[in-house]
Amino acid sequence: MDWGMKNRISRIIKPEAGRAVMLAVDHGYFLGPTSGLEDPGKTIKPLLPYADSLMVTRGVLRNSVDPQENIPIVLRVSGGNSIVGEDLSKEAITVSIQDAIRLNVSAVALSIYVGSKYEHQTLKNLATLVSECEGYGIPVLAVTAVGREMVRDAKYLSLACRIAAELGAHIVKTYYCEDFEKIVKTCPVPIVIAGGKKIPEKDALKLAYDAVNEGAVGVDMGRNIFQSKDPVGMIKAVRDIVHKNVSPEKAYGALKL
Ligand code: R5P
């Protein structure tokens, strides 16, 4: 692995603890004005001091994030679908490598849909993206998106994570589930977990705690942070869990709900 690639990965997975708190705000690429992200700039700004990196689309980055912010960017570069469209798995690569470099990103992110109608297309997207990004030392984060018909269990997610790694993804983002350790053991690259739909804060903090204690390097969390009644408190609590191994109970106690 070359210097640039290693340097960019260390901007996302902090070398001090080998952990990562990524703030995911890319939902609008297929969900439109997601609850809590109607005015993305307003939502993102107070959370940035506690995030190690920001996962975002090109449009929100350009329009809603101050270029003087010192936050590593993980740019979503797949899309072309919508919640009301034909099939969520019908994704293409939506940003050129030149534009990603122009935006000074630390990594790019793309979804794969193993077992879905357009599985092949999304896996080919990943392989193509990795091949292009290798030439510029830009890491690729693969998101194991789960179609409505798929079960989020260790059998399915370990299949999807391993395929992502085999095709060259440098980091994989997946879901926490029972027997999560099995997924970690069979995936040769670092794993971060998504938070998923909004759940009670106590449960979301336990999810983060369990994930890192079972081998995830961190979280790439969105709705459970920005849809909380205390978004800043929530990201601080997640940060304490991921970086300091604080218990979920203690982290929860500091929230203003
Ligand atoms: C979905 O594909 C997006 O990548 C989201 O960023 C991801 O699901 C993480 O956000 P959340 O924690 O809200 O699930």
Coordinates of N, CA, C and O and ligand atoms in Angstrom, one line a residue, residues 24-27 29-30 55 76 111 143 145 173 175 194-197 220-224 226, ligand 1:
A24 N -22.5 10.0 9.1 CA -23.1 9.7 7.8 C -24.3 10.7 7.5 O -25.3 10.7 8.3
V25 N -24.2 11.5 6.5 CA -25.3 12.4 6.2 C -25.6 12.3 4.6 O -26.0 13.3 4.1
D26 N -25.3 11.2 4.1 CA -25.5 11.0 2.6 C -26.9 10.5 2.2 O -27.1 10.2 1.0
H27 N -27.8 10.3 3.1 CA -29.1 9.7 2.9 C -29.9 10.3 1.8 O -30.6 9.6 1.1
Y29 N -29.3 11.1 -1.1 CA -29.0 10.6 -2.5 C -30.0 9.7 -3.0 O -30.2 9.6 -4.2
F30 N -30.8 9.0 -2.1 CA -31.9 8.2 -2.6 C -33.2 8.5 -1.8 O -34.3 8.1 -2.2
M55 N -19.3 11.5 5.9 CA -19.7 10.8 4.7 C -20.9 11.6 4.1 O -22.0 11.7 4.7
R76 N -19.7 10.0 -1.1 CA -20.5 9.0 -1.7 C -20.5 9.2 -3.2 O -20.8 10.2 -3.7
S111 N -22.2 1.7 -2.7 CA -23.0 0.6 -2.2 C -22.9 -0.6 -3.1 O -22.9 -0.4 -4.3
V143 N -20.2 -0.1 1.0 CA -21.4 -0.2 1.9 C -22.2 -1.5 1.4 O -22.6 -1.6 0.3
A145 N -25.2 -2.6 1.2 CA -26.6 -2.2 1.3 C -27.5 -3.5 1.2 O -27.1 -4.5 0.5
K173 N -18.5 -1.1 5.2 CA -19.5 -0.6 6.1 C -20.7 -1.6 6.0 O -21.2 -1.9 5.0
Y175 N -23.9 -3.8 8.7 CA -24.8 -3.7 9.9 C -24.3 -4.6 11.0 O -23.7 -5.7 10.7
A194 N -23.1 0.7 10.2 CA -24.2 1.8 10.1 C -25.1 1.7 11.3 O -25.2 0.7 12.0
G195 N -25.7 2.8 11.6 CA -26.6 2.8 12.8 C -28.0 2.2 12.4 O -28.7 1.6 13.2
G196 N -28.4 2.5 11.1 CA -29.7 2.1 10.7 C -30.8 3.1 11.1 O -30.5 4.2 11.6
K197 N -32.1 2.6 11.1 CA -33.2 3.5 11.4 C -33.1 3.9 12.8 O -32.5 3.3 13.7
D220 N -20.2 4.3 11.3 CA -20.5 5.3 10.3 C -22.0 5.6 10.5 O -22.9 5.0 9.9
M221 N -22.3 6.4 11.5 CA -23.7 6.6 12.0 C -24.3 7.9 11.5 O -23.7 8.9 11.5
G222 N -25.6 7.8 11.2 CA -26.3 8.9 10.7 C -27.6 9.2 11.5 O -27.5 10.0 12.5
R223 N -28.7 8.5 11.2 CA -30.0 8.9 11.8 C -30.0 8.8 13.3 O -30.7 9.6 13.9
N224 N -29.3 7.9 13.9 CA -29.3 7.8 15.3 C -28.5 8.9 16.0 O -28.6 9.1 17.2
F226 N -28.3 12.4 14.1 CA -28.9 13.6 13.7 C -30.5 13.6 14.0 O -31.1 14.7 13.9
Ligands
R5P1 C1 -27.0 4.4 3.2 O1 -26.7 3.7 2.3 C2 -26.2 5.5 3.7 O2 -24.8 5.1 3.3 C3 -26.2 5.9 5.1 O3 -25.2 6.8 5.3 C4 -26.1 4.8 6.1 O4 -27.1 3.9 6.1 C5 -25.6 5.2 7.5 O5 -26.5 5.9 8.1 P1 -27.5 5.4 9.2 O6 -26.7 5.3 10.5 O7 -28.5 6.4 9.3 O8 -28.0 4.0 8.8

